[in-house]
Coordinates of N, CA and C in Angstrom, one line a residue:
M1 N 108.0 -68.0 85.9 CA 109.3 -68.0 85.2 C 110.2 -66.9 85.7
L2 N 111.5 -67.2 85.8 CA 112.4 -66.2 86.3 C 112.9 -65.3 85.1
T3 N 113.0 -64.0 85.4 CA 113.5 -63.1 84.4 C 114.8 -62.4 84.9
K4 N 115.5 -61.8 84.0 CA 116.8 -61.1 84.5 C 116.5 -60.0 85.5
T5 N 115.3 -59.4 85.5 CA 115.1 -58.4 86.5 C 114.8 -58.9 87.9
D6 N 114.5 -60.2 88.0 CA 114.3 -60.9 89.2 C 115.6 -61.2 90.0
R7 N 116.7 -61.1 89.3 CA 118.0 -61.6 89.9 C 118.8 -60.5 90.5
K8 N 119.4 -60.8 91.6 CA 120.4 -60.0 92.3 C 121.6 -60.8 92.5
P9 N 122.8 -60.2 92.6 CA 124.0 -61.0 92.9 C 123.8 -61.7 94.2
G10 N 124.2 -63.0 94.2 CA 124.2 -63.8 95.4 C 123.3 -65.0 95.2
E11 N 123.1 -65.8 96.3 CA 122.4 -67.0 96.2 C 120.9 -66.8 96.2
A12 N 120.2 -67.4 95.3 CA 118.7 -67.3 95.2 C 118.1 -68.4 96.2
K13 N 117.0 -68.1 96.7 CA 116.2 -69.1 97.4 C 115.0 -69.5 96.6
I14 N 114.9 -70.8 96.3 CA 113.9 -71.2 95.4 C 113.1 -72.4 95.9
R15 N 111.8 -72.4 95.6 CA 110.9 -73.6 95.9 C 110.9 -74.3 94.6
Y16 N 111.3 -75.6 94.6 CA 111.4 -76.4 93.4 C 110.0 -77.1 93.3
L17 N 109.4 -76.9 92.1 CA 108.1 -77.4 91.8 C 108.2 -78.5 90.7
D18 N 107.2 -79.2 90.4 CA 107.2 -80.3 89.4 C 107.8 -79.9 88.1
A19 N 107.4 -78.8 87.5 CA 107.8 -78.4 86.2 C 108.3 -76.9 86.2
D20 N 108.4 -76.3 87.3 CA 108.8 -74.9 87.4 C 109.5 -74.6 88.7
L21 N 109.8 -73.4 88.9 CA 110.5 -72.9 90.1 C 109.7 -71.7 90.6
E22 N 109.7 -71.5 91.9 CA 109.1 -70.4 92.5 C 110.2 -69.6 93.3
L23 N 110.5 -68.4 92.8 CA 111.5 -67.6 93.4 C 111.1 -67.0 94.8
L24 N 111.8 -67.4 95.8 CA 111.4 -67.0 97.2 C 112.3 -65.8 97.6
S25 N 113.5 -65.8 97.1 CA 114.5 -64.7 97.4 C 115.4 -64.5 96.2
P26 N 115.5 -63.3 95.6 CA 116.2 -63.1 94.4 C 117.7 -63.5 94.6
G27 N 118.3 -63.8 93.5 CA 119.7 -64.2 93.4 C 120.1 -64.6 92.0
D28 N 121.4 -64.8 91.7 CA 121.7 -65.2 90.4 C 122.2 -66.6 90.3
Y29 N 122.3 -67.4 91.4 CA 122.7 -68.8 91.4 C 122.1 -69.5 92.6
V30 N 122.2 -70.9 92.5 CA 121.9 -71.7 93.6 C 123.1 -72.7 93.8
I31 N 123.1 -73.4 94.9 CA 124.2 -74.3 95.1 C 123.8 -75.7 94.9
C32 N 124.6 -76.5 94.1 CA 124.4 -77.9 93.9 C 124.5 -78.7 95.2
A33 N 123.5 -79.5 95.5 CA 123.4 -80.2 96.8 C 124.5 -81.3 96.8
V34 N 125.0 -81.7 95.7 CA 126.0 -82.8 95.6 C 127.4 -82.3 95.5
T35 N 127.7 -81.3 94.7 CA 129.0 -80.9 94.4 C 129.4 -79.6 95.1
D36 N 128.4 -78.9 95.6 CA 128.6 -77.5 96.3 C 129.0 -76.5 95.2
L37 N 128.9 -76.7 94.0 CA 129.2 -75.7 92.9 C 128.0 -74.8 92.7
K38 N 128.3 -73.6 92.3 CA 127.3 -72.6 92.0 C 126.7 -73.0 90.6
I39 N 125.4 -72.9 90.6 CA 124.6 -73.1 89.3 C 123.9 -71.8 89.0
P40 N 124.3 -71.2 87.9 CA 123.6 -70.0 87.5 C 122.1 -70.3 87.2
L41 N 121.2 -69.5 87.6 CA 119.8 -69.8 87.4 C 119.4 -70.1 86.0
A42 N 120.1 -69.4 85.0 CA 119.8 -69.7 83.6 C 120.2 -71.1 83.2
A43 N 121.1 -71.7 83.9 CA 121.6 -73.1 83.6 C 120.9 -74.2 84.5
L44 N 120.1 -73.8 85.4 CA 119.4 -74.8 86.3 C 118.4 -75.6 85.5
R45 N 118.7 -76.9 85.5 CA 117.8 -77.9 84.8 C 117.4 -79.1 85.6
Y46 N 118.2 -79.3 86.7 CA 117.9 -80.5 87.5 C 117.7 -80.2 88.9
W47 N 116.6 -80.7 89.5 CA 116.3 -80.5 90.9 C 115.4 -81.6 91.4
S48 N 115.3 -81.7 92.7 CA 114.4 -82.6 93.4 C 113.3 -81.9 94.1
V49 N 112.0 -82.2 93.7 CA 110.9 -81.6 94.4 C 110.8 -82.1 95.8
D50 N 111.0 -83.4 95.9 CA 110.9 -84.1 97.3 C 112.0 -83.6 98.2
L51 N 113.2 -83.4 97.8 CA 114.3 -83.0 98.7 C 114.5 -81.5 98.7
Q52 N 113.9 -80.8 97.7 CA 114.0 -79.3 97.6 C 115.5 -78.9 97.5
E53 N 116.1 -79.5 96.5 CA 117.5 -79.2 96.3 C 117.9 -79.3 94.8
A54 N 118.9 -78.5 94.4 CA 119.3 -78.4 93.0 C 120.5 -79.2 92.7
Y55 N 120.7 -79.6 91.4 CA 121.9 -80.4 91.0 C 122.5 -79.7 89.7
I56 N 123.8 -79.8 89.6 CA 124.5 -79.1 88.5 C 124.3 -79.8 87.2
D57 N 124.1 -81.2 87.3 CA 123.9 -81.9 86.0 C 123.2 -83.2 86.3
A58 N 122.9 -84.0 85.3 CA 122.2 -85.3 85.4 C 123.0 -86.3 86.3
A59 N 124.3 -86.3 86.2 CA 125.1 -87.2 87.0 C 125.0 -86.9 88.4
A60 N 125.0 -85.6 88.8 CA 124.8 -85.3 90.2 C 123.5 -85.7 90.7
A61 N 122.4 -85.4 89.9 CA 121.1 -85.8 90.3 C 121.0 -87.3 90.5
A62 N 121.5 -88.1 89.5 CA 121.5 -89.5 89.6 C 122.2 -90.0 90.8
S63 N 123.4 -89.5 91.1 CA 124.1 -89.9 92.3 C 123.3 -89.7 93.6
R64 N 122.6 -88.6 93.7 CA 121.8 -88.3 94.9 C 120.6 -89.3 95.0
M65 N 120.0 -89.7 93.8 CA 118.9 -90.6 93.9 C 119.4 -92.0 94.3
V66 N 120.6 -92.4 93.8 CA 121.2 -93.7 94.1 C 121.5 -93.7 95.6
E67 N 122.1 -92.6 96.1 CA 122.4 -92.5 97.5 C 121.2 -92.7 98.4
R68 N 120.1 -92.3 98.0 CA 118.8 -92.3 98.8 C 118.2 -93.7 98.8
T69 N 118.6 -94.6 97.9 CA 118.0 -95.9 97.9 C 118.7 -96.9 98.8

């Protein structure tokens, strides 16, 4: 689990797991793969384990899944 002490200003590098995240490089946000918006780590709820990418919301995640089919 990520804690506030793990974060530094800038983009974090994360390995997206089935029900958790592995912090590879500290940061305070990741970039949405669909919208290119910054997602604060505290707000990160949607990601793809297969694609190893984050999404800002359910709509962005759904659009990526539709795009892949």
